[in-house]
Short mmCIF file of C-alpha atoms and ligand atoms in Angstrom, two decimals:
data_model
loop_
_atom_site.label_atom_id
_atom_site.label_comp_id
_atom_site.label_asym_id
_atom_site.label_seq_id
_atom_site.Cartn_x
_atom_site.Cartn_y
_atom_site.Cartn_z
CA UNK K 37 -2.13 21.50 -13.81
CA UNK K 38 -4.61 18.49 -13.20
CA UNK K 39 -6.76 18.82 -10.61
CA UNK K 40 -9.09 15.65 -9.64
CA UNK K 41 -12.06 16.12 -7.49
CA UNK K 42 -13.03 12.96 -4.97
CA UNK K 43 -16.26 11.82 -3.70
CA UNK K 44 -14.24 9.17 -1.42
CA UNK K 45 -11.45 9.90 0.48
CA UNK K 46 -10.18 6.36 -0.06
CA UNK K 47 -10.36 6.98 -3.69
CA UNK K 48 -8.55 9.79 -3.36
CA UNK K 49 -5.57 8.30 -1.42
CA UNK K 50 -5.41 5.16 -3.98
CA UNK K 51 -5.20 7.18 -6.51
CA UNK K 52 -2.44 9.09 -5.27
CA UNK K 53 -0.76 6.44 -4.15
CA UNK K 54 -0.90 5.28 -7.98
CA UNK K 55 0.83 7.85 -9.03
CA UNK K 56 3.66 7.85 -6.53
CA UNK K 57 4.46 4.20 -7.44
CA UNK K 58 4.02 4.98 -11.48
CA UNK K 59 6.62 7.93 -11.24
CA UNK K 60 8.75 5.98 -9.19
CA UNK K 61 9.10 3.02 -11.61
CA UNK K 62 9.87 5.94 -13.99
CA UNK K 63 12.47 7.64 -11.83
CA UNK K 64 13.87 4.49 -11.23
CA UNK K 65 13.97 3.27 -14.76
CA UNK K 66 15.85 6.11 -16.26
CA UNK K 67 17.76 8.07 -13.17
CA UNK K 68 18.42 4.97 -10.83
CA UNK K 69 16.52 6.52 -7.74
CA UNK K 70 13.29 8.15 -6.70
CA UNK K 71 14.42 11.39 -4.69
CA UNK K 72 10.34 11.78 -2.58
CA UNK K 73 9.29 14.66 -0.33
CA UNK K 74 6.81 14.52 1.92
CA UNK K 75 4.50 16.32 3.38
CA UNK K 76 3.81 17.30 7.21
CA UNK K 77 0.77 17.46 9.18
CA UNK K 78 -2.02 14.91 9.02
CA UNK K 79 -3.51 14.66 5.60
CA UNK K 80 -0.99 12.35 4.77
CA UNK K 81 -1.24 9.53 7.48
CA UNK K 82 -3.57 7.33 5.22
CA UNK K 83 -1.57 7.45 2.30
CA UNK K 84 1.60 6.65 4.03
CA UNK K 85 -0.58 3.56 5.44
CA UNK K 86 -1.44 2.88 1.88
CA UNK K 87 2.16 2.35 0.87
CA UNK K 88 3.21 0.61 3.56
CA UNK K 89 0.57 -1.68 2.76
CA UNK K 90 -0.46 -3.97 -0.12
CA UNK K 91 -0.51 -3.47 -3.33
CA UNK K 92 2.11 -1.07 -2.80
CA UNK K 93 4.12 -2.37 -0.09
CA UNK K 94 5.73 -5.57 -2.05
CA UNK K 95 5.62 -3.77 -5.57
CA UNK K 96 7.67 -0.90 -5.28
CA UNK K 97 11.72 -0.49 -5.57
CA UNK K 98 12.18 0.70 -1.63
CA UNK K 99 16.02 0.37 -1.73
CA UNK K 100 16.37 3.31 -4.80
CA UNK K 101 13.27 5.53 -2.60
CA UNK K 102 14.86 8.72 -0.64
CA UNK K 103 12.77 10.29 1.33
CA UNK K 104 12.99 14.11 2.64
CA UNK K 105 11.19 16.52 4.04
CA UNK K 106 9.08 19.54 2.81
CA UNK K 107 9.17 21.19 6.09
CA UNK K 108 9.91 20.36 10.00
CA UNK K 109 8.93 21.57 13.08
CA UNK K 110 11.92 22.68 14.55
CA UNK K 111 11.52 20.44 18.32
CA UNK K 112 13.33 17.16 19.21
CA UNK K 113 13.47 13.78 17.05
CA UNK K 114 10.97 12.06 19.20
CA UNK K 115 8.64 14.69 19.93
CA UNK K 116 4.91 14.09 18.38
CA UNK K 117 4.88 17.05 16.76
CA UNK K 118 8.16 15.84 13.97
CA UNK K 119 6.54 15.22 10.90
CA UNK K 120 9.45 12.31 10.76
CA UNK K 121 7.75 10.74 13.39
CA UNK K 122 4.71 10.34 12.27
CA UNK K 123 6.32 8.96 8.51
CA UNK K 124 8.87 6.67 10.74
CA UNK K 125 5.77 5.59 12.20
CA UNK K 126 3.22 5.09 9.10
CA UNK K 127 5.62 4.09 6.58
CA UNK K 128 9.20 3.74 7.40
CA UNK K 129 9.17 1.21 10.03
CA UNK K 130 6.36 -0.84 8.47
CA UNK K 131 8.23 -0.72 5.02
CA UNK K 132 12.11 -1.36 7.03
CA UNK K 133 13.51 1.48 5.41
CA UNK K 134 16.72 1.86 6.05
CA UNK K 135 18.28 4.83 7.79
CA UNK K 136 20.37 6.16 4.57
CA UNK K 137 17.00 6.16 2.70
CA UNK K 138 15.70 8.77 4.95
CA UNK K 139 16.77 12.15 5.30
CA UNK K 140 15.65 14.31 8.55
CA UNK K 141 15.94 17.62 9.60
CA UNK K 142 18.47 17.57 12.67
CA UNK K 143 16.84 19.58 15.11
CA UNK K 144 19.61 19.56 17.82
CA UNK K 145 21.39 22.51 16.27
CA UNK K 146 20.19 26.09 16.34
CA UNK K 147 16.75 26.97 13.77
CA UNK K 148 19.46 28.75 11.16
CA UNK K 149 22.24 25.86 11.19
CA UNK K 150 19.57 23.35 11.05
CA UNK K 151 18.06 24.57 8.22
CA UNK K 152 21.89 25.07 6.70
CA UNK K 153 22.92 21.65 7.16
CA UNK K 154 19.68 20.57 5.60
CA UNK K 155 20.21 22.62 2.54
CA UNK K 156 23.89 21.12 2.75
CA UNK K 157 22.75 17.31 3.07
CA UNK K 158 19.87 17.35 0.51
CA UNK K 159 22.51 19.29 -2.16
CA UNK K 160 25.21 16.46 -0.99
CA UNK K 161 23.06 14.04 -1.84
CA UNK K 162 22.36 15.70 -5.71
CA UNK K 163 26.28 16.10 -5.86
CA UNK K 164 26.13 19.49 -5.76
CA UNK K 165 24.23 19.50 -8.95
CA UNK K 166 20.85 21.26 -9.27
CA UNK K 167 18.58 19.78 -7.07
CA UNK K 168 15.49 18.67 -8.78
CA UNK K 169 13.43 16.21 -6.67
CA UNK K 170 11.20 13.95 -8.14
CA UNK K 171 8.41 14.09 -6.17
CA UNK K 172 6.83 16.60 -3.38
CA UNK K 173 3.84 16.11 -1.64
CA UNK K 174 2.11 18.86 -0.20
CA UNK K 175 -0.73 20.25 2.04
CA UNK K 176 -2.34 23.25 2.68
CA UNK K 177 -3.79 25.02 5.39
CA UNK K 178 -6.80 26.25 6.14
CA UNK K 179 -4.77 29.64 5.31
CA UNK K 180 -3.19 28.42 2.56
CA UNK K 181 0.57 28.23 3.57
CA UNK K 182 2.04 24.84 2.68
CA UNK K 183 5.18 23.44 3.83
CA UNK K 184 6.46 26.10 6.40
CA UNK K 185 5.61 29.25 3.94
CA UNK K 186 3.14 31.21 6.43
CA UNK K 187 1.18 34.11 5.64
CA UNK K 188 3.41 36.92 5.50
CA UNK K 189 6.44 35.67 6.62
CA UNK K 190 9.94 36.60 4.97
CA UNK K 191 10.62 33.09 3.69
CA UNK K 192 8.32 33.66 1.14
CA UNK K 193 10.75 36.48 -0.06
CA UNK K 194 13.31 34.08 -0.34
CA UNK K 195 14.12 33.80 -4.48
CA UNK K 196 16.82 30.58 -3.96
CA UNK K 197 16.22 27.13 -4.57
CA UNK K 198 17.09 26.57 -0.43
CA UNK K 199 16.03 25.40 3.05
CA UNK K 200 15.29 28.44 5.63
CA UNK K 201 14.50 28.57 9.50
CA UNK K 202 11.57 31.00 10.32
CA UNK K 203 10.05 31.86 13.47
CA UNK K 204 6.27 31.49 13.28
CA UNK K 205 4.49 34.12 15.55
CA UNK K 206 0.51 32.42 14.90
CA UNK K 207 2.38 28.77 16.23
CA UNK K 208 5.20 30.80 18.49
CA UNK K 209 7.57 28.58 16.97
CA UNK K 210 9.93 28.01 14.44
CA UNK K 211 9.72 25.93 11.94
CA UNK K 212 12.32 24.52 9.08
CA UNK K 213 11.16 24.67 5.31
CA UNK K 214 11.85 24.34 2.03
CA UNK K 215 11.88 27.21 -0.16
CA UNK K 216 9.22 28.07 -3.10
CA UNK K 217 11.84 28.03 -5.13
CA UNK K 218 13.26 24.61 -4.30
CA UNK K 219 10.26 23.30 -3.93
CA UNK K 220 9.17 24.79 -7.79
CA UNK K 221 12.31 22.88 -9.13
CA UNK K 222 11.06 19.46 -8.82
CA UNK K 223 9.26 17.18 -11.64
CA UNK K 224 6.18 16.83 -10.20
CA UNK K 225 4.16 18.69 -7.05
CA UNK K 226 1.45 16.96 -5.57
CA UNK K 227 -1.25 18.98 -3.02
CA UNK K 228 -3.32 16.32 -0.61
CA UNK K 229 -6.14 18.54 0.28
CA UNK K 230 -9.05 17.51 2.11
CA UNK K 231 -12.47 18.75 4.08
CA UNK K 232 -14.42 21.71 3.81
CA UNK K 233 -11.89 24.13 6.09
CA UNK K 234 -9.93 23.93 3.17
CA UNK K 235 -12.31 24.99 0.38
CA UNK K 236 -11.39 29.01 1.11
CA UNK K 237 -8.09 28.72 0.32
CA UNK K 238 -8.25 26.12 -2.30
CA UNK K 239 -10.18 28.31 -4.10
CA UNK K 240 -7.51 30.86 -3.57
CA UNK K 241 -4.46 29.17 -4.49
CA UNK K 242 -6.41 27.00 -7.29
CA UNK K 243 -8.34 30.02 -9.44
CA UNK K 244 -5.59 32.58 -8.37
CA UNK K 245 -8.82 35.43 -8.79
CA UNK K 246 -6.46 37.97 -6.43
CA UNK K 247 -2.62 36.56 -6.50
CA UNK K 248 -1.79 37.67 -3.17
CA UNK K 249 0.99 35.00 -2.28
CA UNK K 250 2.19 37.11 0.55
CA UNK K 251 -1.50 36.23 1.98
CA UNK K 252 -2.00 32.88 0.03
CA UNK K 253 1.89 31.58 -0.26
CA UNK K 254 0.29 28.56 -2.06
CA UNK K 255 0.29 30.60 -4.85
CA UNK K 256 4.14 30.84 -4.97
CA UNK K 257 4.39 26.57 -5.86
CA UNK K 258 4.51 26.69 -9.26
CA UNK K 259 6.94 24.26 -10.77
CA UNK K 260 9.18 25.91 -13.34
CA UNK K 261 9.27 22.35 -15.75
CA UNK K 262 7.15 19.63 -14.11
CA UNK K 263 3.62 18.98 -13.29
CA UNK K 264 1.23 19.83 -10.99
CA UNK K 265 -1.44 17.90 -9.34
CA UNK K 266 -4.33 18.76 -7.14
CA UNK K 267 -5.91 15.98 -5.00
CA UNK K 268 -9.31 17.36 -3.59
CA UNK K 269 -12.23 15.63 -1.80
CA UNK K 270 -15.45 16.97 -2.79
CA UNK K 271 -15.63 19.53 0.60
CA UNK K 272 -12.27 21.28 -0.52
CA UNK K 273 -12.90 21.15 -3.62
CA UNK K 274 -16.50 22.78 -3.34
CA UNK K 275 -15.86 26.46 -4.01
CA UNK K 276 -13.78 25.57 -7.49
CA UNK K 277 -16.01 22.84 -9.06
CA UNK K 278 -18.35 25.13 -10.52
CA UNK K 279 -16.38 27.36 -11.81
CA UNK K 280 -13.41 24.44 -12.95
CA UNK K 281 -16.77 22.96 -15.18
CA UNK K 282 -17.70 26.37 -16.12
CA UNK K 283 -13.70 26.86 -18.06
CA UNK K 284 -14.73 23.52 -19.74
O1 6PG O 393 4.33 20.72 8.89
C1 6PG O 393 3.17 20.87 8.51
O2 6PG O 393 2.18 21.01 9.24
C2 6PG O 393 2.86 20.77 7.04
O3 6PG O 393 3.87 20.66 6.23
C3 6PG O 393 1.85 21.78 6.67
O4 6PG O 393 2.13 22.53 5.54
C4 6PG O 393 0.59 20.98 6.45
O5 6PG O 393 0.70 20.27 5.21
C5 6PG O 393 -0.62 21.85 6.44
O6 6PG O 393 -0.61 22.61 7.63
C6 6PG O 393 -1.89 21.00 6.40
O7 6PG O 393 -1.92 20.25 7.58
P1 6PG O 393 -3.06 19.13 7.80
O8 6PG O 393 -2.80 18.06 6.79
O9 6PG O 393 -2.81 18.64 9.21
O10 6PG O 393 -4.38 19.80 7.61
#
């Protein structure tokens, strides 16, 4: 695990955004394509920005990019709430990606067959091999679930690399999301985690002093063979610091 603690935000998001573009030269290089996830919510707005913009805008392969989707809130394609809005707004529009870069949830079928057909298209798209994405970016909340794995919740059950529907009583609504599992199977996970409502469950998922997943499913992203990063400003990252310096 490397974790990186941020003074500036900006920083932060550059240096992210460095690593996206380095491990997509790299995917590129030796596998032809860069199979991305991202992440929902807001944390990620600026660094979509970033890489719609320069330096990173003209100087990465956008053709061999794929883009999915951690998680998805299961309402309409337009509605402000799709996480694929806010990307199609931030990044693919400003970057012209085309359409059979991008792969969305399709929300006009019921919560279960959504979630099938995405498990259906991403596994399509892998030719039914194992499906081992390159890169997932992820948040947390301030109750450290990430993706759509709630507090819980039986997703977090779930022991197949997969894509699951799940009703979300605290949001009374359901939501689309990865698996642990699937999400575990990738090369390299990436958590975006900024301001101090985070620091509780940073500190949770991070020093893992009670592993409690069922309570902190953040826990349960582990991958089984690649990396894993932690992005912090200094707020979330204030409850760890002193005792990340005090392991050496
Ligand atoms: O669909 C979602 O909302 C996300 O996938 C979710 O897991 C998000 O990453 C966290 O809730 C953090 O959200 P913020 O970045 O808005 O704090």
């Amino acid at each position: 695990m490397e974790l990186q603690v941020f003074i500036e935000i900006d920083e932060m998001i550059n240096s992210l955004a460095q690593l996206i573009k380095k491990s997509s030269q790299e995917a590129i290089s030796t596998r032809g394509q860069f199979n991305f996830v991202l992440s929902g919510g807001s944390s990620p707005k600026r660094l979509y920005e970033l890489l719609a913009s320069e330096p990173f805008k003209n100087s990465m392969d956008w053709p061999n990019i794929y883009f999915f989707f951690g998680d998805e809130r299961y309402v309409p394609e337009n509605d402000s709430q799709r996480n694929s809005l806010m990307a199609k707004e931030t990044l693919f529009d400003r970057l012209n990606i085309s359409d059979s870069n991008i792969f969305m949830v399709d929300t006009t079928y019921s919560p279960s067959k959504a979630a099938q057909n995405y498990n259906k298209t991403i596994n399509l798209h892998f030719n039914n091999k194992p499906v081992h994405f390159d890169f997932i970016l992820l948040g947390l909340g301030d109750n450290a679930h990430t993706a759509s794995l709630f507090p819980f919740t039986s997703v977090l059950d779930e022991t197949k690399p997969t894509v699951k529907s799940i009703f979300v009583d605290e949001l009374d609504m359901y939501r689309i999301t990865m698996t642990a599992p699937m999400i575990n199977r990738a090369r390299q996970i990436a958590f975006l985690v900024f301001g101090k409502d985070k620091a509780d469950a940073v500190s949770h998922v991070v020093l893992k002093t009670k592993y409690w997943p069922q309570h902190y499913p953040a826990q349960l992203i582990s991958p089984r063979k690649g990396e894993l990063f932690w992005f912090l400003d200094i707020e979330a990252g204030s409850l760890i610091r002193p005792k990340m310096e005090n392991k050496g």
